[in-house]
Short mmCIF file of C-alpha atoms in Angstrom, two decimals:
data_model
loop_
_atom_site.label_atom_id
_atom_site.label_comp_id
_atom_site.label_asym_id
_atom_site.label_seq_id
_atom_site.Cartn_x
_atom_site.Cartn_y
_atom_site.Cartn_z
CA MET A 1281 10.71 -26.23 -2.76
CA THR A 1282 8.50 -24.02 -4.90
CA LEU A 1283 7.93 -20.47 -3.63
CA ALA A 1284 4.30 -21.17 -3.30
CA GLU A 1285 5.08 -24.25 -0.86
CA GLN A 1286 7.35 -21.88 1.01
CA VAL A 1287 4.51 -19.25 1.39
CA LEU A 1288 2.32 -21.77 2.71
CA GLN A 1289 4.90 -22.49 5.52
CA ASN A 1290 4.86 -18.57 6.13
CA ARG A 1291 8.63 -18.22 5.01
CA ARG A 1292 9.11 -14.58 4.97
CA ARG A 1293 11.86 -14.40 2.25
CA ALA A 1294 9.28 -16.28 0.00
CA ILE A 1295 6.47 -14.15 0.50
CA ALA A 1296 8.61 -11.01 -0.27
CA ARG A 1297 9.91 -12.59 -3.35
CA LEU A 1298 6.58 -13.67 -4.81
CA ILE A 1299 5.10 -10.23 -4.17
CA THR A 1300 8.21 -8.98 -6.23
CA TYR A 1301 7.33 -11.29 -9.09
CA ILE A 1302 3.59 -10.18 -8.90
CA GLU A 1303 4.65 -6.36 -9.28
CA ASN A 1304 7.09 -7.05 -12.10
CA GLU A 1305 4.56 -9.64 -13.89
CA HIS A 1306 7.52 -12.05 -13.85
CA PRO A 1307 6.44 -15.17 -15.88
CA ALA A 1308 6.82 -17.63 -12.98
CA ALA A 1309 4.20 -15.51 -10.93
CA GLN A 1310 0.97 -17.01 -12.27
CA ALA A 1311 1.74 -20.59 -11.54
CA GLU A 1312 2.84 -19.87 -8.23
CA LEU A 1313 -0.36 -17.89 -7.43
CA ALA A 1314 -2.55 -20.49 -8.89
CA THR A 1315 -0.98 -23.11 -6.52
CA LEU A 1316 -1.83 -20.60 -3.68
CA PHE A 1317 -5.52 -19.72 -4.65
CA PRO A 1318 -7.09 -22.89 -3.23
CA HIS A 1319 -5.74 -21.82 0.01
CA THR A 1320 -6.91 -18.31 0.16
CA GLY A 1321 -10.41 -16.84 1.43
CA ARG A 1322 -9.55 -17.17 5.12
CA ALA A 1323 -8.28 -13.64 5.91
CA HIS A 1324 -10.24 -10.63 7.18
CA LEU A 1325 -9.41 -7.95 4.60
CA VAL A 1326 -9.55 -4.49 5.90
CA GLY A 1327 -8.96 -1.22 3.72
CA VAL A 1328 -7.85 1.87 5.19
CA THR A 1329 -8.50 5.01 2.97
CA GLY A 1330 -8.69 8.74 3.16
CA ALA A 1331 -7.11 12.08 2.12
CA PRO A 1332 -3.52 12.41 2.30
CA GLY A 1333 -2.31 13.66 5.90
CA THR A 1334 -5.31 12.42 7.68
CA GLY A 1335 -3.06 9.94 9.49
CA LYS A 1336 -3.88 6.58 7.72
CA SER A 1337 -0.32 5.09 8.34
CA SER A 1338 -0.20 6.01 12.07
CA LEU A 1339 -3.62 4.47 12.45
CA VAL A 1340 -2.60 1.54 10.62
CA ASN A 1341 0.25 1.11 13.04
CA GLU A 1342 -1.92 1.37 16.06
CA LEU A 1343 -4.36 -1.04 14.58
CA ALA A 1344 -1.67 -3.52 13.94
CA LYS A 1345 -0.59 -3.26 17.42
CA GLY A 1346 -3.88 -3.51 18.92
CA ILE A 1347 -4.84 -6.58 16.70
CA ARG A 1348 -1.71 -8.22 17.61
CA ALA A 1349 -2.38 -7.98 21.19
CA THR A 1350 -5.70 -10.06 20.53
CA GLY A 1351 -3.34 -12.82 19.11
CA LYS A 1352 -4.06 -12.46 15.56
CA THR A 1353 -1.55 -12.04 12.90
CA VAL A 1354 -1.28 -9.06 10.62
CA ALA A 1355 0.02 -8.32 7.05
CA ILE A 1356 0.11 -4.85 5.91
CA ILE A 1357 0.09 -3.53 2.44
CA ALA A 1358 0.79 0.20 2.00
CA VAL A 1359 0.34 1.96 -1.22
CA ASP A 1360 2.04 5.12 -2.07
CA PRO A 1361 1.89 6.96 -5.49
CA THR A 1362 4.25 6.47 -8.17
CA SER A 1363 5.71 9.61 -9.96
CA PRO A 1364 4.00 10.00 -13.45
CA PHE A 1365 7.18 11.77 -14.47
CA SER A 1366 10.02 9.55 -13.38
CA GLY A 1367 8.17 6.32 -12.57
CA GLY A 1368 9.95 6.26 -9.33
CA ALA A 1369 8.50 6.43 -5.88
CA ILE A 1370 9.27 7.32 -2.40
CA LEU A 1371 7.39 4.97 0.05
CA GLY A 1372 7.40 6.36 3.41
CA ASP A 1373 4.62 4.35 5.21
CA ARG A 1374 7.30 2.43 7.26
CA ILE A 1375 8.23 5.60 8.96
CA ARG A 1376 5.00 5.47 11.28
CA MET A 1377 5.20 1.73 11.60
CA ARG A 1378 8.58 1.35 13.45
CA GLU A 1379 6.99 0.11 16.53
CA LEU A 1380 5.82 -3.04 14.71
CA ALA A 1381 9.48 -4.19 13.88
CA GLY A 1382 10.64 -7.24 15.24
CA ASP A 1383 7.14 -8.89 15.76
CA ARG A 1384 7.07 -12.01 13.45
CA GLY A 1385 3.30 -11.77 13.36
CA VAL A 1386 3.39 -8.62 11.40
CA PHE A 1387 4.56 -8.24 7.81
CA ILE A 1388 4.79 -4.81 6.06
CA ARG A 1389 4.95 -4.52 2.41
CA SER A 1390 5.22 -1.28 0.62
CA MET A 1391 3.90 -0.94 -3.04
CA ALA A 1392 4.11 1.88 -5.51
CA SER A 1393 0.94 2.59 -7.34
CA ARG A 1394 2.82 2.10 -10.73
CA GLY A 1395 0.09 4.07 -12.71
CA SER A 1396 -3.06 2.58 -11.19
CA LEU A 1397 -5.51 5.62 -10.87
CA GLY A 1398 -8.03 3.93 -8.17
CA GLY A 1399 -6.09 4.40 -5.02
CA LEU A 1400 -4.34 0.84 -5.06
CA ALA A 1401 -1.59 -0.78 -7.27
CA ARG A 1402 -2.38 -3.52 -9.66
CA GLY A 1403 -0.53 -6.17 -7.77
CA VAL A 1404 -2.56 -5.41 -4.50
CA TYR A 1405 -4.99 -8.25 -5.42
CA ASP A 1406 -2.30 -10.86 -5.80
CA ALA A 1407 -0.26 -9.75 -2.97
CA ILE A 1408 -3.41 -10.14 -0.71
CA ASN A 1409 -3.75 -13.77 -1.83
CA VAL A 1410 -0.08 -14.34 -0.96
CA PHE A 1411 -0.68 -13.10 2.75
CA ASP A 1412 -4.02 -14.95 2.78
CA ALA A 1413 -2.38 -18.21 1.81
CA ALA A 1414 0.47 -17.61 3.96
CA GLY A 1415 -1.96 -17.83 7.05
CA PHE A 1416 -2.09 -14.01 8.05
CA ASP A 1417 -5.43 -13.45 10.11
CA MET A 1418 -6.03 -9.98 8.90
CA VAL A 1419 -4.72 -8.04 5.86
CA LEU A 1420 -4.70 -4.22 6.27
CA ILE A 1421 -4.52 -2.37 3.00
CA GLU A 1422 -3.55 1.31 3.16
CA THR A 1423 -4.51 3.23 -0.16
CA VAL A 1424 -2.68 6.28 -1.45
CA GLY A 1425 -3.92 9.24 -0.14
CA VAL A 1426 -6.93 9.79 -2.15
CA GLY A 1427 -9.57 12.50 -3.12
CA GLN A 1428 -13.04 11.70 -3.95
CA GLY A 1429 -13.19 9.12 -6.63
CA GLU A 1430 -10.55 6.66 -6.04
CA VAL A 1431 -12.80 3.65 -4.69
CA ASP A 1432 -10.96 0.56 -5.85
CA ILE A 1433 -10.66 -0.38 -2.03
CA ALA A 1434 -14.33 -0.94 -2.06
CA ARG A 1435 -14.16 -3.96 -4.33
CA THR A 1436 -11.21 -5.15 -2.56
CA ALA A 1437 -11.81 -5.27 1.12
CA HIS A 1438 -14.33 -6.81 3.32
CA THR A 1439 -14.44 -3.79 5.82
CA VAL A 1440 -13.55 -0.24 4.67
CA LEU A 1441 -12.29 2.37 6.92
CA VAL A 1442 -12.65 6.11 5.67
CA VAL A 1443 -10.51 8.36 7.60
CA GLU A 1444 -11.27 11.87 7.99
CA ALA A 1445 -9.48 14.58 10.03
CA PRO A 1446 -11.00 17.91 11.16
CA GLY A 1447 -10.56 20.97 9.00
CA LEU A 1448 -10.70 19.28 5.58
CA GLY A 1449 -14.10 20.53 4.22
CA ASP A 1450 -17.71 21.67 4.97
CA ASP A 1451 -20.86 19.64 5.23
CA ILE A 1452 -21.56 19.69 1.43
CA GLN A 1453 -18.30 17.71 0.95
CA ALA A 1454 -19.71 15.26 3.18
CA ILE A 1455 -22.80 14.35 0.80
CA LYS A 1456 -20.83 14.27 -2.40
CA ALA A 1457 -20.68 10.96 -4.04
CA GLY A 1458 -17.61 8.84 -4.02
CA ILE A 1459 -15.37 8.05 -1.19
CA LEU A 1460 -17.79 8.57 1.60
CA GLU A 1461 -20.26 6.10 0.17
CA ILE A 1462 -17.76 3.21 0.50
CA ALA A 1463 -17.15 3.43 4.14
CA ASP A 1464 -18.28 0.66 6.46
CA ILE A 1465 -16.77 2.67 9.25
CA PHE A 1466 -15.79 6.39 9.53
CA VAL A 1467 -12.95 7.39 11.55
CA VAL A 1468 -12.31 11.01 12.45
CA ASN A 1469 -8.69 11.02 13.33
CA LYS A 1470 -6.71 13.65 15.02
CA ALA A 1471 -9.50 13.95 17.38
CA ASP A 1472 -7.41 16.01 19.77
CA LYS A 1473 -7.53 19.04 17.05
CA PRO A 1474 -10.39 21.62 17.21
CA GLY A 1475 -13.22 20.90 14.89
CA ALA A 1476 -13.22 17.18 15.34
CA ASN A 1477 -16.69 17.15 16.81
CA LYS A 1478 -18.06 19.29 14.04
CA THR A 1479 -16.47 16.66 11.44
CA ALA A 1480 -18.19 14.02 13.17
CA ALA A 1481 -21.33 15.68 13.18
CA ALA A 1482 -21.24 16.59 9.48
CA LEU A 1483 -20.56 12.79 8.71
CA ARG A 1484 -23.63 12.02 11.18
CA ALA A 1485 -25.93 14.53 9.41
CA MET A 1486 -24.93 13.11 5.85
CA LEU A 1487 -25.80 9.42 6.93
CA ASP A 1488 -29.21 10.80 8.59
CA LEU A 1489 -30.15 12.44 5.33
CA GLY A 1490 -30.23 8.99 3.62
CA ASN A 1491 -32.20 7.51 6.43
CA PRO A 1492 -33.97 10.50 8.45
CA THR A 1493 -34.88 9.72 11.94
CA GLY A 1494 -37.31 11.71 14.08
CA GLY A 1495 -36.15 13.92 16.88
CA GLN A 1496 -36.49 17.29 18.47
CA MET A 1497 -34.42 20.38 17.70
CA LEU A 1498 -34.19 24.04 18.71
CA HIS A 1499 -35.01 26.34 15.69
CA HIS A 1500 -34.55 30.18 16.55
CA GLY A 1501 -35.10 29.12 20.23
CA VAL A 1502 -38.34 27.11 19.53
CA LEU A 1503 -38.25 23.34 20.25
CA LEU A 1504 -39.68 21.58 17.34
CA SER A 1505 -40.56 17.99 17.02
CA VAL A 1506 -40.18 16.24 13.71
CA ALA A 1507 -41.53 12.91 13.09
CA ALA A 1508 -39.50 10.20 11.41
CA THR A 1509 -40.19 9.84 7.56
CA PRO A 1510 -41.93 6.82 6.83
CA PRO A 1511 -39.79 3.93 5.95
CA SER A 1512 -38.42 4.07 2.42
CA PRO A 1513 -39.08 1.09 0.12
CA ALA A 1514 -35.65 -0.29 0.45
CA PRO A 1515 -35.31 -2.11 3.80
CA PRO A 1516 -32.98 -0.05 6.35
CA SER A 1517 -29.45 -1.38 6.50
CA ASP A 1518 -28.88 -3.42 9.63
CA TRP A 1519 -25.37 -2.11 9.95
CA ASP A 1520 -25.13 1.30 11.78
CA TYR A 1521 -22.14 2.82 9.97
CA PRO A 1522 -20.37 3.86 13.17
CA ILE A 1523 -18.43 7.31 13.17
CA LEU A 1524 -15.56 6.94 15.68
CA LYS A 1525 -13.28 9.52 16.94
CA THR A 1526 -9.33 8.54 17.17
CA THR A 1527 -6.26 10.11 17.98
CA ALA A 1528 -3.68 7.73 16.50
CA THR A 1529 -0.34 9.20 17.73
CA ALA A 1530 -1.75 8.74 21.38
CA GLY A 1531 -3.66 5.46 20.58
CA ASP A 1532 -6.80 6.92 21.85
CA GLY A 1533 -10.05 5.43 20.61
CA VAL A 1534 -8.14 2.56 18.90
CA ASP A 1535 -9.56 -0.24 21.04
CA THR A 1536 -13.16 0.77 20.18
CA LEU A 1537 -12.16 1.03 16.50
CA ILE A 1538 -10.65 -2.48 16.54
CA GLU A 1539 -13.89 -3.86 18.40
CA THR A 1540 -15.98 -2.16 15.55
CA ILE A 1541 -13.85 -3.88 12.84
CA PHE A 1542 -14.46 -7.30 14.61
CA ARG A 1543 -18.12 -6.39 15.02
CA HIS A 1544 -18.18 -5.55 11.36
CA HIS A 1545 -16.95 -9.13 10.30
CA HIS A 1546 -19.12 -10.68 12.59
CA HIS A 1547 -22.00 -8.75 10.95
CA LEU A 1548 -21.00 -9.67 7.49
CA THR A 1549 -20.84 -13.43 8.48
CA GLN A 1550 -24.00 -13.40 10.27
CA SER A 1551 -26.01 -11.64 7.50
CA GLY A 1552 -24.36 -13.75 4.68
CA LYS A 1553 -23.17 -10.55 3.18
CA LEU A 1554 -19.48 -11.84 3.41
CA ALA A 1555 -20.45 -14.27 0.90
CA ASP A 1556 -21.73 -11.55 -1.30
CA ARG A 1557 -18.71 -9.46 -1.06
CA ASN A 1558 -16.44 -12.33 -1.72
CA ARG A 1559 -18.37 -13.14 -4.93
CA ALA A 1560 -18.43 -9.45 -6.08
CA ARG A 1561 -14.77 -9.00 -5.46
CA LEU A 1562 -13.76 -12.24 -7.36
CA ALA A 1563 -16.11 -10.86 -10.23
CA ALA A 1564 -14.36 -7.62 -10.21
CA ASP A 1565 -10.91 -9.01 -10.14
CA LEU A 1566 -11.95 -11.36 -13.01
CA GLU A 1567 -13.13 -8.59 -15.10
CA ASN A 1568 -10.06 -6.54 -14.43
CA ARG A 1569 -7.73 -9.58 -15.53
CA LEU A 1570 -9.86 -10.03 -18.67
CA GLN A 1571 -9.48 -6.29 -19.64
CA THR A 1572 -5.78 -6.49 -19.28
CA GLU A 1573 -5.44 -9.80 -21.10
CA LEU A 1574 -7.78 -8.83 -23.98
CA LEU A 1575 -5.94 -5.63 -24.57
CA ARG A 1576 -2.50 -7.38 -24.40
CA ARG A 1577 -3.88 -10.00 -27.09
CA LEU A 1578 -5.33 -7.38 -29.38
CA LEU A 1579 -2.02 -5.49 -29.14
CA ALA A 1580 0.06 -8.58 -29.74
CA ARG A 1581 -1.74 -9.39 -32.97
CA THR A 1582 -2.05 -5.74 -34.32
CA PRO A 1583 0.60 -5.45 -37.03
CA ASN A 1584 3.60 -3.02 -36.09
CA GLY A 1585 2.85 0.66 -37.29
CA THR A 1586 -1.07 -0.05 -37.70
CA LEU A 1587 -1.82 1.61 -34.15
CA SER A 1588 0.35 4.64 -34.96
CA GLU A 1589 -1.10 4.88 -38.46
CA ILE A 1590 -4.65 4.91 -36.95
CA ILE A 1591 -3.67 7.54 -34.40
CA GLY A 1592 -2.37 9.68 -37.12
CA LYS A 1593 -5.82 9.58 -38.84
CA LEU A 1594 -7.44 10.46 -35.55
CA VAL A 1595 -5.13 13.49 -35.28
CA LYS A 1596 -6.08 14.54 -38.87
CA ARG A 1597 -9.69 13.81 -38.02
CA THR A 1598 -9.98 11.53 -41.06
CA LEU A 1599 -11.17 8.83 -38.72
CA SER A 1600 -13.25 8.90 -35.68
CA PRO A 1601 -12.32 7.15 -32.52
CA TYR A 1602 -15.47 5.13 -32.59
CA ASN A 1603 -14.64 3.71 -36.09
CA ALA A 1604 -11.00 3.21 -34.83
CA VAL A 1605 -12.15 0.76 -32.26
CA HIS A 1606 -14.05 -1.20 -34.85
CA LEU A 1607 -11.41 -1.20 -37.20
CA LEU A 1608 -8.84 -2.41 -34.68
CA LEU A 1609 -11.11 -5.17 -33.47
CA GLU A 1610 -11.87 -6.40 -37.02
CA GLU A 1611 -8.20 -5.96 -38.25
CA MET B 260 5.92 -6.09 -20.64
CA PRO B 261 6.64 -3.95 -17.51
CA GLU B 262 10.06 -3.01 -16.69
CA ARG B 263 11.89 -4.36 -13.60
CA LYS B 264 11.94 -1.45 -10.99
CA ILE B 265 15.01 -1.22 -8.86
CA ARG B 266 13.93 -1.05 -4.79
CA VAL B 267 16.07 0.56 -2.41
CA LEU B 268 15.90 0.83 1.29
CA VAL B 269 17.14 4.02 2.56
CA ALA B 270 17.83 3.85 6.15
CA LYS B 271 19.57 5.66 9.21
CA PRO B 272 21.16 3.15 11.59
CA GLY B 273 22.14 4.37 14.86
CA LEU B 274 21.46 7.58 16.96
CA ASP B 275 22.30 10.81 14.81
CA GLY B 276 19.18 12.91 14.00
CA HIS B 277 20.53 14.19 10.66
CA ASP B 278 18.37 12.89 7.64
CA ARG B 279 18.92 15.59 5.15
CA GLY B 280 21.26 13.72 3.28
CA ALA B 281 19.30 10.56 3.21
CA LYS B 282 16.31 12.52 1.88
CA VAL B 283 18.26 14.22 -0.87
CA VAL B 284 19.52 10.76 -1.97
CA ALA B 285 16.14 9.34 -1.70
CA ARG B 286 14.61 11.88 -3.80
CA ALA B 287 17.53 11.64 -6.46
CA LEU B 288 16.88 7.92 -6.59
CA ARG B 289 13.01 8.29 -7.22
CA ASP B 290 13.84 10.84 -9.90
CA ALA B 291 15.89 8.16 -11.46
CA GLY B 292 12.74 5.88 -11.54
CA MET B 293 13.67 3.91 -8.51
CA GLU B 294 11.21 2.88 -5.75
CA VAL B 295 12.73 4.19 -2.40
CA ILE B 296 11.36 2.73 0.88
CA TYR B 297 12.35 5.35 3.35
CA THR B 298 12.50 4.04 7.17
CA GLY B 299 13.22 7.06 9.01
CA LEU B 300 15.79 7.74 11.85
CA ARG B 301 17.21 5.61 14.61
CA GLN B 302 16.96 2.13 12.98
CA THR B 303 18.73 -0.91 14.51
CA PRO B 304 20.45 -3.49 12.49
CA ASP B 305 17.70 -5.77 13.06
CA MET B 306 15.01 -3.45 11.97
CA ILE B 307 17.06 -2.51 8.75
CA VAL B 308 17.62 -6.28 7.79
CA GLU B 309 13.95 -7.16 8.47
CA SER B 310 12.71 -4.17 6.42
CA ALA B 311 14.94 -5.25 3.65
CA LEU B 312 13.70 -8.75 3.55
CA GLN B 313 10.06 -7.82 3.75
CA GLU B 314 10.21 -5.31 1.02
CA ASP B 315 12.57 -7.48 -1.11
CA VAL B 316 14.94 -4.61 -2.22
CA ASP B 317 17.75 -4.88 -4.51
CA VAL B 318 19.81 -2.06 -2.69
CA VAL B 319 20.26 -1.08 1.00
CA GLY B 320 21.41 2.65 1.38
CA LEU B 321 22.63 3.61 4.83
CA SER B 322 23.41 7.16 5.99
CA ILE B 323 25.47 7.62 9.20
CA LEU B 324 26.85 10.78 10.64
CA SER B 325 27.51 9.64 14.22
CA GLY B 326 30.67 8.11 13.80
CA ALA B 327 29.49 4.53 14.57
CA HIS B 328 29.82 3.40 11.15
CA MET B 329 32.45 0.94 12.00
CA ALA B 330 30.34 -0.65 14.69
CA LEU B 331 27.00 -0.90 12.78
CA LEU B 332 27.54 -1.09 9.14
CA PRO B 333 29.61 -4.51 9.10
CA ILE B 334 26.79 -5.99 11.60
CA ILE B 335 24.34 -4.96 8.97
CA ALA B 336 25.98 -6.65 6.16
CA GLN B 337 26.67 -9.61 8.26
CA LYS B 338 23.01 -10.01 9.18
CA LEU B 339 21.88 -9.42 5.71
CA LYS B 340 24.08 -12.41 4.35
CA GLU B 341 22.66 -14.41 7.31
CA ALA B 342 19.16 -13.53 6.02
CA ASP B 343 19.72 -14.83 2.55
CA MET B 344 20.13 -11.43 1.15
CA ALA B 345 23.51 -11.68 0.09
CA HIS B 346 22.82 -10.44 -3.49
CA VAL B 347 21.75 -7.16 -1.95
CA LEU B 348 24.06 -4.06 -2.89
CA ILE B 349 24.86 -2.10 0.23
CA VAL B 350 26.01 1.58 -0.18
CA ALA B 351 26.89 3.83 2.55
CA GLY B 352 27.10 7.65 3.11
CA GLY B 353 27.75 10.18 5.63
CA ILE B 354 30.72 11.27 7.76
CA ILE B 355 32.96 8.29 7.01
CA PRO B 356 36.83 8.87 7.12
CA ASP B 357 38.65 7.78 4.06
CA GLU B 358 40.88 5.43 6.21
CA ASP B 359 37.91 3.35 7.11
CA ILE B 360 36.70 2.85 3.69
CA ALA B 361 38.92 -0.13 3.00
CA ALA B 362 37.90 -1.96 6.13
CA LEU B 363 34.14 -1.38 5.27
CA LYS B 364 34.65 -2.75 2.19
CA GLU B 365 36.22 -5.70 3.36
CA ALA B 366 33.13 -6.11 5.62
CA GLY B 367 30.69 -6.19 2.90
CA ILE B 368 30.07 -2.54 1.98
CA ASP B 369 29.90 -2.13 -1.76
CA ALA B 370 30.52 1.41 -2.03
CA VAL B 371 30.97 4.72 0.37
CA PHE B 372 29.87 8.00 -0.94
CA ASN B 373 31.19 10.87 1.06
CA PRO B 374 29.94 14.47 1.34
CA GLY B 375 30.06 16.44 -2.17
CA THR B 376 29.25 13.20 -4.23
CA PRO B 377 27.07 14.25 -7.20
CA THR B 378 23.80 12.29 -6.65
CA GLN B 379 24.21 11.03 -10.31
CA GLU B 380 27.33 9.10 -9.42
CA ILE B 381 25.21 7.32 -6.94
CA VAL B 382 22.60 6.49 -9.40
CA ASN B 383 25.07 5.29 -11.79
CA PHE B 384 26.63 3.12 -9.41
CA ILE B 385 23.38 1.52 -8.53
CA THR B 386 22.31 0.91 -12.00
CA THR B 387 25.15 -0.70 -13.13
CA HIS B 388 25.77 -2.97 -10.05
CA VAL B 389 22.37 -4.20 -9.07
CA ALA B 390 22.25 -7.80 -10.17
CA THR B 391 19.78 -8.25 -12.79
CA GLU B 392 18.08 -11.72 -12.83
#
């Protein structure tokens, strides 16, 4: 029986082996994945991202426990960074997920980023398809601890959770571009720590700047009323971008978060946005694959030494990078 | 095109809470370019075998200082075989008396590294013994 056939029967050994093939770009992987592809597209893909130390792994553990309690099966892909120096990695996300051990409805796979800079690993896309085809109802994808710009998860998942923790930055951080723009649901984790309400308020204020509503406020002791700004030309989003507070280590707030994740999926389905997102993620995936393959083919047909010769000219400034590209493409 | 990375599960079976040795080894393997899945303390044999299977590792490294090695390590080796993971290299470290080593090897533990072993020796053992496809 082929690996793909075994994956379709949810055989755990085959799932694990095929993901290894994907990571190592084993020649057999593509054919197996092609067999699986028609069986994908059913799982709800949920991304969990945020700065290092905000509690992503602990939260994923609690989410998986809670989602299992609803009867759904869960696969987890946890990405940790590869060392840029040795190429090795320490993948420590399982430490926080020990409570999930022994449950056949859960499958956890740790992946090293292996040089990808967008917060995921190159193999994540295909690994998702393996879990999807194996019949898992939900795939939770935990990114590496990210800064502000690693937003690959936005074109990978249906529902993106951005996890914040108190004390990480002021309210200008909250209106910067990047990671905060990709959230469907904001989570302020470690809500038992001082400053959690302030962090939630800063996120709320950031969202309200984009869609000002009317209200009353105290200004130097005087109660002022502010009218809502007229509606902007773009129709207001009908998703409310909830900001939820959790304490993952105690399980507080996790039930509400799970209800909200399900509500978001329902919203995507009802509004037709799920189809849009699926189309966008397949388009992004195709573009990625084309880039990789075109580069591979170009380098394969470039004669040995040509590349290093061109780089030598760049160093001496006798050739510009712009002309170098043309030269290589027309070689 | 990409090199095949060696994946290692580092686990602490049983009840002792001393994980410094496991962390030192994990770090050394990382610096040797391996991907190390670190599971943390107090793992049962079933947890270790299931993690090894899901992560599809080439090597399982077990650190044990509680004295329960004769009870736990052979069970882990046996369960790995039953899970169709007989190809996995099993190495152990910690406080393991010399007179127990022969019995452990008989039970399927491929190497035992006692305190004072240079980490490079562990790296070398793994890189030479991991089954390459």
